[in-house]
Tab-separated table of N, CA and C in Angstrom:
chain	number	residue	atom	x	y	z
T	1	MET	N	0.839	-1.174	0.000
T	1	MET	CA	0.000	0.000	0.000
T	1	MET	C	0.890	1.244	0.000
T	2	TRP	N	0.331	2.318	-0.539
T	2	TRP	CA	1.043	3.591	-0.536
T	2	TRP	C	0.936	4.247	0.835
T	3	TYR	N	2.024	4.925	1.226
T	3	TYR	CA	2.042	5.703	2.468
T	3	TYR	C	2.677	7.055	2.181
T	4	ALA	N	2.082	8.109	2.759
T	4	ALA	CA	2.640	9.455	2.672
T	4	ALA	C	3.437	9.710	3.947
T	5	ILE	N	4.676	10.114	3.762
T	5	ILE	CA	5.544	10.491	4.879
T	5	ILE	C	5.705	12.002	4.783
T	6	ILE	N	5.096	12.694	5.735
T	6	ILE	CA	5.025	14.155	5.712
T	6	ILE	C	5.874	14.677	6.866
T	7	SER	N	6.950	15.344	6.517
T	7	SER	CA	7.919	15.786	7.524
T	7	SER	C	7.982	17.301	7.574
T	8	GLU	N	8.128	17.824	8.777
T	8	GLU	CA	8.295	19.260	9.004
T	8	GLU	C	9.689	19.499	9.570
T	9	ASP	N	10.400	20.457	8.978
T	9	ASP	CA	11.762	20.755	9.405
T	9	ASP	C	11.802	21.556	10.704
T	10	ASN	N	12.879	21.368	11.444
T	10	ASN	CA	13.226	22.276	12.527
T	10	ASN	C	13.650	23.602	11.916
T	11	ASP	N	13.621	24.659	12.701
T	11	ASP	CA	14.148	25.943	12.241
T	11	ASP	C	15.643	25.796	11.964
T	12	ASN	N	16.122	26.529	10.996
T	12	ASN	CA	17.550	26.560	10.660
T	12	ASN	C	18.119	25.169	10.389
T	13	SER	N	17.399	24.374	9.610
T	13	SER	CA	17.805	22.992	9.343
T	13	SER	C	18.667	22.825	8.095
T	14	LEU	N	18.918	23.907	7.368
T	14	LEU	CA	19.585	23.786	6.071
T	14	LEU	C	20.953	23.104	6.164
T	15	ASN	N	21.779	23.466	7.126
T	15	ASN	CA	23.105	22.845	7.234
T	15	ASN	C	23.004	21.355	7.526
T	16	ALA	N	22.112	20.970	8.421
T	16	ALA	CA	21.917	19.549	8.728
T	16	ALA	C	21.381	18.815	7.509
T	17	ARG	N	20.495	19.458	6.773
T	17	ARG	CA	19.950	18.885	5.538
T	17	ARG	C	21.070	18.615	4.537
T	18	GLN	N	21.901	19.617	4.329
T	18	GLN	CA	22.987	19.470	3.360
T	18	GLN	C	23.944	18.354	3.768
T	19	GLY	N	24.205	18.215	5.056
T	19	GLY	CA	25.121	17.188	5.537
T	19	GLY	C	24.595	15.770	5.365
T	20	ALA	N	23.284	15.609	5.425
T	20	ALA	CA	22.682	14.270	5.335
T	20	ALA	C	22.061	13.987	3.972
T	21	ARG	N	22.160	14.926	3.049
T	21	ARG	CA	21.437	14.831	1.774
T	21	ARG	C	21.798	13.594	0.967
T	22	GLN	N	23.070	13.301	0.810
T	22	GLN	CA	23.466	12.155	-0.034
T	22	GLN	C	22.905	10.848	0.508
T	23	ALA	N	22.975	10.643	1.807
T	23	ALA	CA	22.444	9.418	2.412
T	23	ALA	C	20.923	9.374	2.272
T	24	HIS	N	20.272	10.503	2.438
T	24	HIS	CA	18.817	10.591	2.281
T	24	HIS	C	18.427	10.226	0.852
T	25	LEU	N	19.103	10.818	-0.121
T	25	LEU	CA	18.799	10.541	-1.531
T	25	LEU	C	19.092	9.094	-1.905
T	26	SER	N	20.100	8.506	-1.306
T	26	SER	CA	20.438	7.113	-1.589
T	26	SER	C	19.276	6.189	-1.221
T	27	ARG	N	18.660	6.425	-0.085
T	27	ARG	CA	17.521	5.600	0.331
T	27	ARG	C	16.328	5.792	-0.604
T	28	LEU	N	16.102	7.032	-1.042
T	28	LEU	CA	15.022	7.293	-1.985
T	28	LEU	C	15.299	6.649	-3.332
T	29	THR	N	16.548	6.676	-3.757
T	29	THR	CA	16.935	6.033	-5.009
T	29	THR	C	16.687	4.528	-4.934
T	30	ASP	N	16.966	3.930	-3.793
T	30	ASP	CA	16.688	2.505	-3.607
T	30	ASP	C	15.197	2.225	-3.785
T	31	LEU	N	14.350	3.032	-3.163
T	31	LEU	CA	12.902	2.858	-3.337
T	31	LEU	C	12.506	2.997	-4.802
T	32	ARG	N	13.048	3.997	-5.470
T	32	ARG	CA	12.744	4.203	-6.891
T	32	ARG	C	13.159	3.001	-7.721
T	33	ASP	N	14.369	2.518	-7.477
T	33	ASP	CA	14.881	1.389	-8.252
T	33	ASP	C	14.079	0.111	-8.009
T	34	GLU	N	13.447	0.011	-6.850
T	34	GLU	CA	12.588	-1.124	-6.522
T	34	GLU	C	11.166	-0.933	-7.054
T	35	GLY	N	10.890	0.218	-7.686
T	35	GLY	CA	9.562	0.503	-8.210
T	35	GLY	C	8.553	0.861	-7.132
T	36	ARG	N	9.029	1.343	-5.988
T	36	ARG	CA	8.166	1.607	-4.841
T	36	ARG	C	7.993	3.083	-4.523
T	37	LEU	N	8.591	3.977	-5.295
T	37	LEU	CA	8.522	5.411	-5.016
T	37	LEU	C	7.580	6.085	-6.002
T	38	LEU	N	6.556	6.747	-5.465
T	38	LEU	CA	5.635	7.497	-6.311
T	38	LEU	C	6.139	8.919	-6.519
T	39	VAL	N	6.524	9.583	-5.419
T	39	VAL	CA	6.999	10.967	-5.492
T	39	VAL	C	7.780	11.281	-4.217
T	40	ALA	N	8.745	12.169	-4.346
T	40	ALA	CA	9.509	12.625	-3.176
T	40	ALA	C	10.079	14.004	-3.472
T	41	GLY	N	10.089	14.845	-2.452
T	41	GLY	CA	10.701	16.149	-2.614
T	41	GLY	C	10.482	17.030	-1.404
T	42	PRO	N	11.246	18.128	-1.349
T	42	PRO	CA	11.152	19.063	-0.225
T	42	PRO	C	10.147	20.183	-0.511
T	43	HIS	N	9.783	20.884	0.555
T	43	HIS	CA	8.934	22.069	0.463
T	43	HIS	C	9.833	23.295	0.640
T	44	PRO	N	10.097	24.060	-0.439
T	44	PRO	CA	10.918	25.262	-0.302
T	44	PRO	C	10.280	26.261	0.663
T	45	ALA	N	11.122	26.955	1.413
T	45	ALA	CA	10.643	27.930	2.394
T	45	ALA	C	10.102	29.194	1.735
T	46	ILE	N	10.471	29.416	0.482
T	46	ILE	CA	9.957	30.554	-0.280
T	46	ILE	C	9.422	30.037	-1.608
T	47	ASP	N	8.722	30.865	-2.315
T	47	ASP	CA	8.099	30.489	-3.584
T	47	ASP	C	9.149	30.476	-4.701
T	48	ALA	N	10.017	29.475	-4.637
T	48	ALA	CA	11.082	29.342	-5.625
T	48	ALA	C	11.542	27.886	-5.644
T	49	ALA	N	11.848	27.386	-6.829
T	49	ALA	CA	12.325	26.005	-6.947
T	49	ALA	C	13.656	25.819	-6.220
T	50	GLU	N	14.495	26.832	-6.263
T	50	GLU	CA	15.791	26.810	-5.570
T	50	GLU	C	15.793	27.937	-4.537
T	51	PRO	N	15.444	27.640	-3.288
T	51	PRO	CA	15.281	28.705	-2.300
T	51	PRO	C	16.571	29.242	-1.695
T	52	GLY	N	17.720	28.690	-2.085
T	52	GLY	CA	18.987	29.180	-1.562
T	52	GLY	C	19.042	29.103	-0.053
T	53	SER	N	19.518	30.168	0.575
T	53	SER	CA	19.720	30.163	2.026
T	53	SER	C	18.408	30.145	2.816
T	54	ALA	N	17.258	30.393	2.159
T	54	ALA	CA	15.971	30.308	2.851
T	54	ALA	C	15.679	28.866	3.258
T	55	GLY	N	16.220	27.916	2.503
T	55	GLY	CA	16.094	26.512	2.850
T	55	GLY	C	14.718	25.935	2.587
T	56	PHE	N	14.353	24.966	3.401
T	56	PHE	CA	13.138	24.190	3.201
T	56	PHE	C	12.377	24.082	4.522
T	57	THR	N	11.076	23.819	4.417
T	57	THR	CA	10.238	23.706	5.609
T	57	THR	C	9.827	22.269	5.900
T	58	GLY	N	10.149	21.351	5.023
T	58	GLY	CA	9.777	19.958	5.220
T	58	GLY	C	9.907	19.170	3.947
T	59	SER	N	9.379	17.951	3.972
T	59	SER	CA	9.484	17.046	2.830
T	59	SER	C	8.240	16.181	2.728
T	60	LEU	N	8.027	15.657	1.521
T	60	LEU	CA	6.963	14.700	1.272
T	60	LEU	C	7.549	13.511	0.521
T	61	VAL	N	7.254	12.310	1.004
T	61	VAL	CA	7.608	11.076	0.317
T	61	VAL	C	6.332	10.250	0.249
T	62	VAL	N	5.988	9.766	-0.943
T	62	VAL	CA	4.894	8.812	-1.084
T	62	VAL	C	5.504	7.553	-1.696
T	63	ALA	N	5.427	6.464	-0.924
T	63	ALA	CA	6.077	5.225	-1.343
T	63	ALA	C	5.253	4.018	-0.904
T	64	ASP	N	5.542	2.897	-1.526
T	64	ASP	CA	4.856	1.647	-1.250
T	64	ASP	C	5.610	0.873	-0.173
T	65	PHE	N	4.890	0.511	0.894
T	65	PHE	CA	5.452	-0.294	1.976
T	65	PHE	C	4.478	-1.417	2.306
T	66	ALA	N	4.979	-2.466	2.926
T	66	ALA	CA	4.160	-3.631	3.269
T	66	ALA	C	3.111	-3.312	4.331
T	67	SER	N	3.378	-2.323	5.183
T	67	SER	CA	2.443	-1.979	6.258
T	67	SER	C	2.779	-0.595	6.794
T	68	LEU	N	1.875	-0.070	7.596
T	68	LEU	CA	2.109	1.214	8.253
T	68	LEU	C	3.343	1.129	9.147
T	69	GLU	N	3.497	0.028	9.855
T	69	GLU	CA	4.637	-0.132	10.757
T	69	GLU	C	5.962	-0.129	9.982
T	70	VAL	N	5.982	-0.765	8.835
T	70	VAL	CA	7.200	-0.789	8.013
T	70	VAL	C	7.510	0.627	7.513
T	71	ALA	N	6.478	1.357	7.096
T	71	ALA	CA	6.670	2.734	6.632
T	71	ALA	C	7.183	3.619	7.765
T	72	GLN	N	6.623	3.456	8.962
T	72	GLN	CA	7.073	4.236	10.112
T	72	GLN	C	8.524	3.921	10.460
T	73	ASP	N	8.890	2.655	10.391
T	73	ASP	CA	10.267	2.254	10.671
T	73	ASP	C	11.217	2.858	9.638
T	74	TRP	N	10.822	2.833	8.363
T	74	TRP	CA	11.656	3.412	7.308
T	74	TRP	C	11.854	4.908	7.576
T	75	ALA	N	10.774	5.602	7.929
T	75	ALA	CA	10.855	7.041	8.197
T	75	ALA	C	11.741	7.337	9.407
T	76	ALA	N	11.663	6.505	10.425
T	76	ALA	CA	12.469	6.710	11.638
T	76	ALA	C	13.959	6.556	11.361
T	77	LYS	N	14.297	5.794	10.324
T	77	LYS	CA	15.708	5.565	9.983
T	77	LYS	C	16.215	6.507	8.895
T	78	ASP	N	15.393	7.458	8.481
T	78	ASP	CA	15.809	8.410	7.444
T	78	ASP	C	16.987	9.229	7.965
T	79	PRO	N	18.014	9.424	7.165
T	79	PRO	CA	19.161	10.230	7.594
T	79	PRO	C	18.777	11.652	8.031
T	80	TYR	N	17.745	12.225	7.441
T	80	TYR	CA	17.292	13.547	7.882
T	80	TYR	C	16.711	13.474	9.288
T	81	THR	N	15.991	12.413	9.591
T	81	THR	CA	15.455	12.228	10.943
T	81	THR	C	16.607	12.092	11.939
T	82	ILE	N	17.562	11.247	11.614
T	82	ILE	CA	18.705	10.985	12.492
T	82	ILE	C	19.548	12.245	12.693
T	83	ALA	N	19.689	13.060	11.626
T	83	ALA	CA	20.507	14.278	11.698
T	83	ALA	C	19.793	15.442	12.384
T	84	GLY	N	18.534	15.256	12.762
T	84	GLY	CA	17.809	16.329	13.437
T	84	GLY	C	17.215	17.373	12.513
T	85	VAL	N	17.099	17.058	11.228
T	85	VAL	CA	16.475	17.994	10.288
T	85	VAL	C	15.002	18.169	10.618
T	86	TYR	N	14.342	17.053	10.903
T	86	TYR	CA	12.892	17.083	11.102
T	86	TYR	C	12.490	17.320	12.551
T	87	ARG	N	11.489	18.166	12.737
T	87	ARG	CA	10.864	18.372	14.053
T	87	ARG	C	9.725	17.389	14.239
T	88	SER	N	9.073	17.013	13.139
T	88	SER	CA	7.985	16.043	13.225
T	88	SER	C	7.885	15.255	11.927
T	89	VAL	N	7.406	14.029	12.056
T	89	VAL	CA	7.194	13.158	10.905
T	89	VAL	C	5.868	12.439	11.117
T	90	ALA	N	4.976	12.574	10.142
T	90	ALA	CA	3.702	11.852	10.161
T	90	ALA	C	3.701	10.853	9.009
T	91	VAL	N	3.260	9.646	9.289
T	91	VAL	CA	3.154	8.612	8.266
T	91	VAL	C	1.687	8.213	8.190
T	92	LYS	N	1.118	8.352	6.991
T	92	LYS	CA	-0.299	8.087	6.813
T	92	LYS	C	-0.531	7.219	5.591
T	93	PRO	N	-1.515	6.323	5.656
T	93	PRO	CA	-1.897	5.595	4.441
T	93	PRO	C	-2.316	6.588	3.371
T	94	PHE	N	-2.045	6.250	2.116
T	94	PHE	CA	-2.328	7.142	1.000
T	94	PHE	C	-3.025	6.345	-0.094
T	95	LYS	N	-4.156	6.850	-0.568
T	95	LYS	CA	-4.877	6.200	-1.649
T	95	LYS	C	-4.662	6.989	-2.926
T	96	LEU	N	-3.989	6.393	-3.883
T	96	LEU	CA	-3.743	7.029	-5.174
T	96	LEU	C	-5.026	6.980	-5.987
T	97	VAL	N	-5.524	8.159	-6.409
T	97	VAL	CA	-6.721	8.240	-7.222
T	97	VAL	C	-6.373	8.672	-8.652
T	98	LEU	N	-5.563	9.691	-8.787
T	98	LEU	CA	-5.145	10.195	-10.106
T	98	LEU	C	-3.649	10.414	-10.111
T	99	PRO	N	-2.944	10.342	-11.160
T	99	PRO	CA	-3.454	9.973	-12.489
T	99	PRO	C	-3.725	8.488	-12.579
């Protein structure tokens, strides 16, 4: 089933984000290569694709996991979570309707 992982950043998280980015992307790439990633990306802090020093306010990942517990475990082991980028992480079942 699909699960949405909705994360909110701590204030001033840009440096921690940059430090953990490669490891974070590696895990997402693994999901993609397994055919389990629907979408992933950050929420820019300003209305710009590249927000520069303004950074990001959080992230969204929608991926296929065997259960809610497996999705929660995956989110808990995210390098951004471990590095303290996120202040909160919510994992919710997601029903794909479109496209």
